[in-house]
XYZ file of C-alpha atoms in Angstrom:
534
model
C 43.053 -40.783 -44.386
C 45.761 -41.115 -41.730
C 46.454 -37.371 -41.687
C 42.780 -36.457 -41.594
C 42.026 -38.985 -38.858
C 45.034 -37.883 -36.791
C 44.073 -34.207 -37.142
C 40.522 -34.984 -36.107
C 41.713 -36.942 -33.095
C 44.103 -34.145 -32.035
C 41.317 -31.571 -32.317
C 38.977 -33.796 -30.337
C 41.671 -34.394 -27.694
C 42.378 -30.676 -27.334
C 38.689 -29.892 -27.028
C 38.235 -32.636 -24.438
C 41.316 -31.464 -22.550
C 40.033 -27.878 -22.499
C 36.627 -28.948 -21.233
C 38.209 -31.138 -18.575
C 40.508 -28.275 -17.505
C 37.579 -25.884 -17.182
C 35.570 -28.427 -15.256
C 38.515 -29.197 -12.947
C 39.135 -25.476 -12.364
C 35.526 -24.917 -11.378
C 35.507 -28.046 -9.231
C 38.638 -26.947 -7.348
C 37.253 -23.462 -6.851
C 34.084 -24.964 -5.386
C 36.154 -27.237 -3.160
C 38.377 -24.285 -2.071
C 35.354 -22.109 -1.284
C 33.759 -24.909 0.734
C 36.979 -25.647 2.638
C 37.559 -21.959 3.320
C 34.011 -21.478 4.576
C 34.190 -24.504 6.867
C 37.515 -23.391 8.347
C 36.357 -19.795 8.793
C 33.227 -20.962 10.643
C 35.278 -23.316 12.801
C 37.761 -20.588 13.696
C 34.964 -18.115 14.500
C 33.459 -20.637 16.906
C 36.760 -21.492 18.652
C 36.786 -20.211 22.298
C 40.389 -19.012 21.960
C 39.542 -16.844 18.970
C 36.288 -15.575 20.433
C 37.913 -14.585 23.762
C 40.862 -12.786 22.141
C 38.655 -10.972 19.620
C 36.135 -9.922 22.274
C 38.925 -8.573 24.502
C 40.527 -6.661 21.598
C 37.154 -5.228 20.643
C 36.651 -3.893 24.169
C 40.079 -2.204 24.199
C 40.037 -1.080 20.536
C 38.280 2.221 20.987
C 40.587 3.301 23.835
C 43.861 1.832 22.556
C 43.746 0.548 18.960
C 47.418 -0.302 18.745
C 47.437 -2.091 22.085
C 44.299 -3.987 21.205
C 45.785 -5.158 17.888
C 49.076 -6.096 19.553
C 47.320 -8.049 22.291
C 45.140 -9.947 19.811
C 48.135 -10.695 17.592
C 50.135 -12.094 20.484
C 47.206 -14.308 21.444
C 46.218 -15.532 17.994
C 49.038 -15.299 15.405
C 50.843 -18.476 16.349
C 47.619 -20.429 16.867
C 46.064 -19.296 13.612
C 49.230 -20.057 11.575
C 49.412 -23.559 13.009
C 45.804 -24.166 11.941
C 46.463 -22.655 8.499
C 49.450 -24.877 7.824
C 47.605 -27.948 9.077
C 44.713 -27.283 6.720
C 46.946 -26.280 3.762
C 45.067 -23.031 3.191
C 46.972 -20.008 1.875
C 45.744 -17.549 4.504
C 43.606 -17.290 7.642
C 43.027 -13.753 8.862
C 41.332 -12.629 12.091
C 40.382 -8.922 12.090
C 38.462 -6.139 13.809
C 35.012 -5.342 12.327
C 36.572 -2.317 10.599
C 38.959 -4.624 8.727
C 42.135 -4.094 10.810
C 44.063 -7.389 10.717
C 45.053 -9.171 13.948
C 46.746 -12.071 12.083
C 48.188 -12.664 8.621
C 50.633 -15.136 6.979
C 52.809 -12.094 6.218
C 53.544 -10.365 9.577
C 54.090 -7.033 7.769
C 50.386 -7.031 6.861
C 49.249 -7.220 10.514
C 47.587 -3.965 11.570
C 46.705 -3.041 8.015
C 43.219 -3.006 6.522
C 41.767 -6.200 5.059
C 41.290 -6.060 1.261
C 37.912 -7.447 0.269
C 34.223 -7.321 1.038
C 33.062 -7.404 4.668
C 29.564 -5.922 4.520
C 27.669 -9.256 4.432
C 29.729 -10.550 7.354
C 29.062 -7.368 9.371
C 25.382 -8.113 8.774
C 25.863 -11.518 10.412
C 26.193 -13.631 7.216
C 28.924 -15.989 6.023
C 29.820 -15.550 2.345
C 32.452 -16.526 -0.217
C 34.011 -14.528 -3.054
C 36.950 -14.334 -5.450
C 39.032 -11.266 -4.737
C 42.549 -10.024 -5.506
C 44.168 -9.397 -2.135
C 47.743 -8.976 -0.913
C 48.550 -12.611 -1.895
C 46.922 -12.257 -5.301
C 43.535 -13.459 -6.557
C 42.037 -15.896 -4.115
C 38.891 -17.822 -3.277
C 37.938 -16.715 0.217
C 35.219 -17.046 2.854
C 34.414 -14.361 5.463
C 32.342 -15.024 8.586
C 31.520 -12.904 11.680
C 32.653 -13.575 15.256
C 29.621 -12.956 17.434
C 29.368 -11.946 21.073
C 25.715 -12.293 21.721
C 24.103 -10.323 18.930
C 27.149 -8.107 18.416
C 29.788 -8.633 15.707
C 33.065 -8.246 17.608
C 35.374 -9.508 14.837
C 35.717 -11.211 11.470
C 37.535 -14.345 10.269
C 38.631 -14.720 6.614
C 40.157 -17.902 5.145
C 41.072 -18.628 1.557
C 43.146 -20.294 -1.158
C 44.903 -18.373 -3.913
C 43.834 -18.953 -7.538
C 47.444 -19.763 -8.409
C 47.399 -22.711 -6.046
C 44.046 -23.849 -7.380
C 45.542 -23.722 -10.870
C 48.539 -25.787 -9.811
C 46.235 -28.403 -8.345
C 44.276 -28.439 -11.601
C 47.469 -28.912 -13.599
C 48.515 -31.821 -11.409
C 45.169 -33.519 -11.884
C 45.003 -32.844 -15.603
C 48.529 -34.131 -16.129
C 47.306 -37.678 -15.645
C 44.331 -36.995 -17.884
C 46.629 -35.500 -20.499
C 48.850 -38.566 -20.449
C 45.796 -40.771 -20.987
C 44.652 -38.578 -23.886
C 48.103 -38.700 -25.477
C 48.090 -42.494 -25.152
C 44.609 -42.690 -26.676
C 45.731 -40.427 -29.506
C 48.718 -42.660 -30.167
C 46.570 -45.801 -30.203
C 43.981 -44.130 -32.443
C 46.686 -42.894 -34.790
C 48.123 -46.394 -34.990
C 44.638 -47.775 -35.715
C 44.105 -45.175 -38.438
C 47.435 -46.056 -39.996
C 46.629 -49.788 -39.945
C 43.185 -49.090 -41.438
C 44.760 -46.986 -44.171
C 47.163 -49.838 -44.995
C 44.308 -52.347 -45.081
C 42.192 -50.155 -47.362
C 45.204 -49.592 -49.570
C 45.666 -53.338 -49.970
C 41.934 -53.934 -50.475
C 41.636 -51.284 -53.199
C 44.924 -52.086 -54.885
C 46.248 -48.631 -54.114
C 43.465 -46.918 -56.085
C 42.406 -43.451 -55.103
C 38.756 -42.690 -54.255
C 38.255 -40.846 -57.555
C 39.489 -43.864 -59.496
C 37.255 -46.183 -57.460
C 34.282 -43.942 -58.231
C 35.023 -44.128 -61.971
C 35.405 -47.913 -61.793
C 32.131 -48.231 -59.916
C 30.304 -46.060 -62.459
C 31.709 -48.167 -65.314
C 30.765 -51.364 -63.454
C 27.188 -50.165 -62.936
C 26.867 -49.108 -66.582
C 28.143 -52.470 -67.839
C 26.101 -54.458 -65.346
C 22.784 -52.881 -66.250
C 23.325 -52.611 -70.009
C 24.032 -56.257 -70.862
C 21.266 -58.350 -72.398
C 21.900 -61.295 -70.066
C 20.805 -61.493 -66.470
C 23.687 -61.572 -63.988
C 23.316 -62.779 -60.394
C 26.084 -63.096 -57.797
C 25.538 -65.613 -55.000
C 27.807 -65.862 -51.956
C 27.301 -68.803 -49.595
C 23.703 -69.204 -50.740
C 22.930 -65.499 -50.366
C 22.043 -63.283 -53.334
C 24.283 -60.229 -53.099
C 23.874 -58.763 -56.582
C 21.368 -58.906 -59.441
C 21.151 -56.588 -62.437
C 17.982 -55.171 -63.987
C 17.816 -57.864 -66.670
C 17.968 -60.632 -64.057
C 15.122 -59.009 -62.121
C 13.041 -58.805 -65.294
C 13.708 -62.431 -66.291
C 12.969 -63.701 -62.780
C 9.742 -61.710 -62.663
C 10.797 -59.505 -59.763
C 10.082 -56.186 -61.467
C 11.247 -53.163 -59.483
C 11.170 -54.999 -56.177
C 14.420 -55.461 -54.314
C 15.767 -58.980 -54.603
C 15.349 -60.636 -51.175
C 18.691 -61.193 -49.521
C 19.560 -64.380 -47.664
C 19.244 -68.080 -48.318
C 15.995 -68.255 -46.325
C 14.471 -65.081 -47.789
C 10.960 -65.472 -49.291
C 11.465 -65.603 -53.056
C 8.730 -65.669 -55.711
C 7.636 -69.024 -57.078
C 10.249 -70.588 -59.346
C 12.945 -68.028 -58.586
C 14.707 -70.151 -55.963
C 14.678 -73.134 -58.343
C 16.120 -70.934 -61.066
C 18.931 -69.757 -58.800
C 19.753 -73.368 -57.892
C 19.451 -74.731 -61.440
C 21.975 -75.316 -64.178
C 20.484 -75.562 -67.645
C 16.949 -74.802 -68.775
C 14.389 -73.922 -66.134
C 10.910 -72.469 -66.323
C 9.932 -69.350 -64.358
C 6.362 -68.247 -64.972
C 5.835 -68.213 -68.747
C 9.538 -67.901 -69.502
C 12.109 -70.561 -70.307
C 15.480 -69.515 -68.941
C 18.929 -70.927 -69.572
C 20.981 -70.702 -66.376
C 24.758 -71.105 -66.488
C 26.697 -71.368 -63.237
C 30.348 -70.463 -62.928
C 32.371 -70.596 -59.719
C 34.719 -67.662 -59.084
C 38.157 -67.646 -57.504
C 36.578 -66.723 -54.183
C 35.354 -69.744 -52.242
C 31.580 -69.986 -51.898
C 30.922 -67.390 -54.611
C 29.055 -68.300 -57.793
C 28.133 -66.197 -60.799
C 24.864 -67.039 -62.575
C 24.279 -65.991 -66.172
C 20.600 -66.082 -67.140
C 19.441 -65.973 -70.772
C 15.891 -65.867 -72.077
C 15.114 -68.830 -74.345
C 11.337 -68.329 -74.509
C 11.302 -66.975 -78.065
C 13.782 -69.623 -79.195
C 11.605 -72.382 -77.770
C 8.551 -70.870 -79.438
C 10.341 -70.828 -82.776
C 11.544 -74.371 -82.130
C 7.950 -75.398 -81.490
C 6.871 -73.812 -84.755
C 9.696 -75.594 -86.566
C 8.678 -78.891 -84.980
C 5.114 -78.260 -86.116
C 6.311 -77.690 -89.666
C 8.506 -80.798 -89.500
C 5.572 -82.815 -88.135
C 3.360 -81.608 -90.951
C 6.045 -82.257 -93.561
C 6.669 -85.751 -92.176
C 2.949 -86.480 -92.261
C 2.695 -85.257 -95.837
C 5.704 -87.362 -96.855
C 4.088 -90.443 -95.310
C 0.815 -89.667 -97.062
C 2.628 -89.053 -100.360
C 4.509 -92.326 -99.964
C 1.283 -94.238 -99.302
C -0.546 -92.597 -102.201
C 2.439 -93.258 -104.448
C 2.368 -96.968 -103.641
C -1.384 -96.985 -104.148
C -1.116 -95.267 -107.523
C 1.535 -97.764 -108.657
C -0.784 -100.573 -107.635
C -3.736 -98.968 -109.426
C -1.687 -98.475 -112.592
C -0.520 -102.101 -112.520
C -4.054 -103.417 -112.025
C -5.268 -101.325 -114.957
C -2.471 -102.758 -117.104
C -3.589 -106.236 -115.986
C -7.125 -105.370 -117.079
C -8.473 -105.449 -113.497
C -10.429 -102.159 -113.401
C -12.689 -103.236 -110.532
C -9.759 -104.164 -108.315
C -8.020 -100.928 -109.301
C -11.105 -98.946 -108.238
C -11.216 -100.727 -104.860
C -7.557 -99.953 -104.194
C -7.932 -96.317 -105.290
C -10.928 -95.716 -103.013
C -9.484 -97.555 -99.977
C -9.314 -95.221 -96.981
C -11.625 -92.766 -98.706
C -14.000 -92.744 -95.759
C -11.367 -91.354 -93.350
C -10.184 -88.747 -95.842
C -13.715 -87.700 -96.726
C -14.737 -87.493 -93.093
C -11.733 -85.355 -92.249
C -12.367 -83.164 -95.265
C -16.029 -82.803 -94.374
C -15.461 -82.304 -90.658
C -12.254 -80.302 -90.568
C -11.763 -78.526 -93.875
C -13.765 -75.328 -93.877
C -11.540 -72.284 -94.282
C -7.931 -71.236 -94.800
C -6.877 -72.658 -91.414
C -8.458 -76.117 -91.477
C -6.634 -77.731 -94.454
C -3.437 -77.673 -92.380
C -5.130 -79.689 -89.622
C -6.782 -82.006 -92.116
C -3.476 -82.599 -93.870
C -1.816 -83.287 -90.497
C -4.388 -85.901 -89.524
C -4.358 -87.523 -92.939
C -0.576 -87.682 -92.823
C -0.613 -89.067 -89.301
C -3.083 -91.707 -90.434
C -0.590 -92.733 -93.093
C 2.254 -92.814 -90.555
C 0.158 -94.885 -88.150
C -0.750 -97.309 -90.952
C 2.929 -97.764 -91.795
C 3.634 -98.722 -88.178
C 0.634 -101.024 -87.846
C -1.389 -98.641 -85.695
C -5.046 -97.861 -86.339
C -5.797 -94.126 -86.143
C -9.397 -93.228 -85.359
C -10.517 -89.626 -85.602
C -13.771 -88.221 -84.275
C -14.427 -84.512 -84.567
C -17.444 -82.445 -83.603
C -15.911 -79.105 -84.485
C -17.831 -77.014 -86.931
C -15.571 -75.861 -89.788
C -13.841 -72.554 -89.126
C -14.949 -72.134 -85.522
C -11.894 -72.604 -83.329
C -9.870 -69.532 -84.422
C -6.592 -70.880 -82.953
C -3.328 -70.282 -84.818
C -2.804 -73.336 -87.103
C 0.854 -73.550 -86.080
C -0.099 -73.776 -82.393
C -2.815 -76.312 -83.173
C -0.360 -78.430 -85.186
C 2.220 -78.153 -82.385
C -0.239 -79.476 -79.810
C -2.040 -82.085 -81.854
C 1.019 -83.266 -83.799
C 3.122 -83.914 -80.703
C 0.276 -85.684 -78.922
C -0.438 -87.952 -81.896
C 3.275 -88.691 -82.408
C 3.656 -89.713 -78.758
C 0.495 -91.841 -78.927
C 1.606 -93.655 -82.126
C 5.041 -94.344 -80.600
C 3.498 -95.706 -77.380
C 0.957 -97.931 -79.163
C 3.474 -99.295 -81.683
C 6.118 -99.967 -79.009
C 3.734 -101.923 -76.787
C 2.314 -103.898 -79.730
C 5.804 -104.759 -80.971
C 6.856 -105.936 -77.518
C 3.783 -108.175 -77.164
C 4.156 -109.585 -80.679
C 7.776 -110.420 -79.829
C 6.496 -112.656 -77.012
C 4.009 -114.381 -79.295
C 0.957 -112.609 -77.856
C -1.682 -110.886 -79.944
C -1.831 -107.114 -79.566
C -4.054 -104.393 -80.993
C -2.404 -101.035 -81.572
C -4.684 -98.024 -81.868
C -4.801 -94.272 -81.353
C -7.992 -92.250 -80.989
C -8.237 -88.510 -81.626
C -11.289 -86.687 -80.340
C -12.020 -83.024 -81.131
C -14.963 -81.142 -79.632
C -16.013 -77.864 -78.053
C -17.155 -77.416 -74.437
C -18.231 -74.081 -72.896
C -16.279 -72.028 -75.390
C -13.117 -74.163 -75.104
C -11.701 -76.482 -77.757
C -11.262 -80.030 -76.421
C -8.404 -82.076 -77.894
C -8.173 -85.600 -76.501
C -5.694 -88.219 -77.703
C -5.883 -91.809 -76.363
C -3.603 -94.738 -77.142
C -3.152 -98.433 -76.402
C 0.376 -97.971 -75.040
C 1.695 -98.616 -71.565
C 0.477 -95.280 -70.203
C 2.166 -93.033 -67.665
C 2.211 -93.957 -63.943
C 0.137 -91.549 -61.888
C 3.094 -90.637 -59.683
C 5.116 -89.542 -62.732
C 2.480 -87.681 -64.731
C 3.620 -84.225 -63.628
C 7.227 -85.215 -64.305
C 6.262 -86.240 -67.850
C 6.023 -82.554 -68.813
C 9.626 -81.826 -67.779
C 12.077 -81.266 -70.671
C 14.058 -84.411 -71.488
C 11.772 -86.879 -69.669
C 10.697 -89.906 -71.712
C 9.792 -93.572 -71.293
C 11.564 -94.390 -74.594
C 15.219 -94.822 -75.389
C 16.927 -91.514 -76.296
C 17.192 -90.935 -80.030
C 19.976 -89.219 -81.986
C 18.375 -85.805 -81.355
C 17.181 -86.536 -77.830
C 13.694 -87.290 -76.564
C 11.265 -86.066 -73.970
C 10.550 -82.569 -75.307
C 7.146 -83.180 -76.984
C 4.940 -82.929 -73.869
C 7.009 -80.014 -72.565
C 6.410 -78.089 -75.788
C 2.708 -79.012 -75.676
C 2.331 -77.741 -72.123
C 4.215 -74.541 -72.870
C 2.062 -73.840 -75.931
C -1.184 -74.685 -74.115
C -0.401 -72.471 -71.128
C 0.670 -69.647 -73.403
C -2.765 -69.893 -75.032
C -4.417 -69.855 -71.581
C -5.453 -73.516 -71.617
C -4.745 -76.626 -69.571
C -3.404 -80.132 -70.180
C -3.583 -83.301 -68.105
C -2.710 -87.002 -68.443
C -5.130 -89.785 -67.503
C -6.081 -93.383 -68.383
C -8.745 -94.757 -70.726
C -11.783 -95.615 -68.620
C -10.318 -94.051 -65.459
C -7.844 -95.233 -62.870
C -9.608 -98.615 -62.409
C -9.396 -99.609 -66.082
C -7.732 -102.964 -66.852
C -5.537 -101.428 -69.537
C -3.518 -98.421 -68.376
C -2.962 -96.618 -71.653
C -2.571 -92.862 -71.760
C -5.241 -90.217 -72.358
C -4.012 -86.666 -72.810
C -6.756 -84.024 -72.622
C -6.146 -80.437 -73.679
C -8.551 -77.520 -73.214
C -7.855 -74.476 -75.393
C -10.022 -71.368 -74.965
C -11.184 -69.893 -78.224
C -9.660 -66.441 -78.833
C -12.051 -63.797 -77.492
C -13.993 -66.253 -75.346
C -14.304 -65.701 -71.581
C -11.765 -67.624 -69.495
């Protein structure tokens, strides 16, 4: 880099020097021509010159030698004094035929002037470059007039050699400046080369190109999203990160104040699970050795959360079935004992207890291959609620086999809502009973259809959710209860995720509205039937 930069600077300096030399040469020639013309005109107008030339012209035809000698005696000393004062190389006064009266070299007096005189004989003043007795020169020739007659000529000029010496003197200073600039530029190039060498670790450009290609290949082939943030500014994001953040092919906006899509800025500032659109992302932040620089690793956990929701649905159903099995087992033991005690009527009453709820659920819900799962869930939840002293009331207006929603999704939504409602009702009732007050604990489940959407509404007698915190209730990990061994606060988050994935909506309210005396919770879910208009 240093050699190439230095060579480029030398070439540029030489080119600039050449152009400056040419320009200076032309400028000095113009100045010499102008000075020569002005002096020639001044000399031609001088009374001394005009009188001597006119007298020599009158005598020239009769006595050429005497006329030349007389003019020389009158003008040579005067003209040379003027020439030396003006620093011109020659000033020549001559007869119209070119015979010299004066010349810096006395041997040239009386000889013929070398150069053009025709324009001057026609009464014009002109300049030219001509090689005379002193060498190539820039000269001006003007006529000496006596009335309308041309009685003599005056030529003044500067030799090209002198013009060149003046150019060299002027360009010497310019050359010194160019050499100094070249030295400074060379030093700058050398310092830049050293800095780049340190910055690249001494790697050659070819090696840097290979490293960059490998970096790009690795960056865009990994399954995780990678984002590099420096001082709050996104400076790098791979294709996977763009896809996970929902940016598509658009360029990631640069700058801390750049307009980012909804949720993206929160994702870049988060650490842990965060939701962007319909995706659940796990964001891990790691500070680098460079101050103010952070690397974000983004992983997609949407499918994992969906599978977790399905597993929770299965666990909910299994727990409900275990509770129902436990209740039926106790009931069967009681029935068997009453039969042994010869109490068939009492045994029949115990065996048919709760039959109304089971029959109603079977009649209302069981209708095809999907509905037994929901019926079993509600029957199991009824058993769980009974064990905890909570009354579970179910009202359904769904025709059998009409909703068409995946049973796992339905169990995920309904199971989590009923679990939360039973916990809230039982907790409040237990707290009131502990103070000696009487408390009713109940949960109501309402299923219906409205304009092509399935309505699932679960109400409870718990403490409810404050209006200011209802949106927060859907955040992962938020709960009004003490954290359990496996954590709490994920039920409503899973419900909301499932509902939105199905194109529905969920909201939290109070029984009887905001002005009700008891602020329990009412969670209402609307699920569009598959194939129905939104």
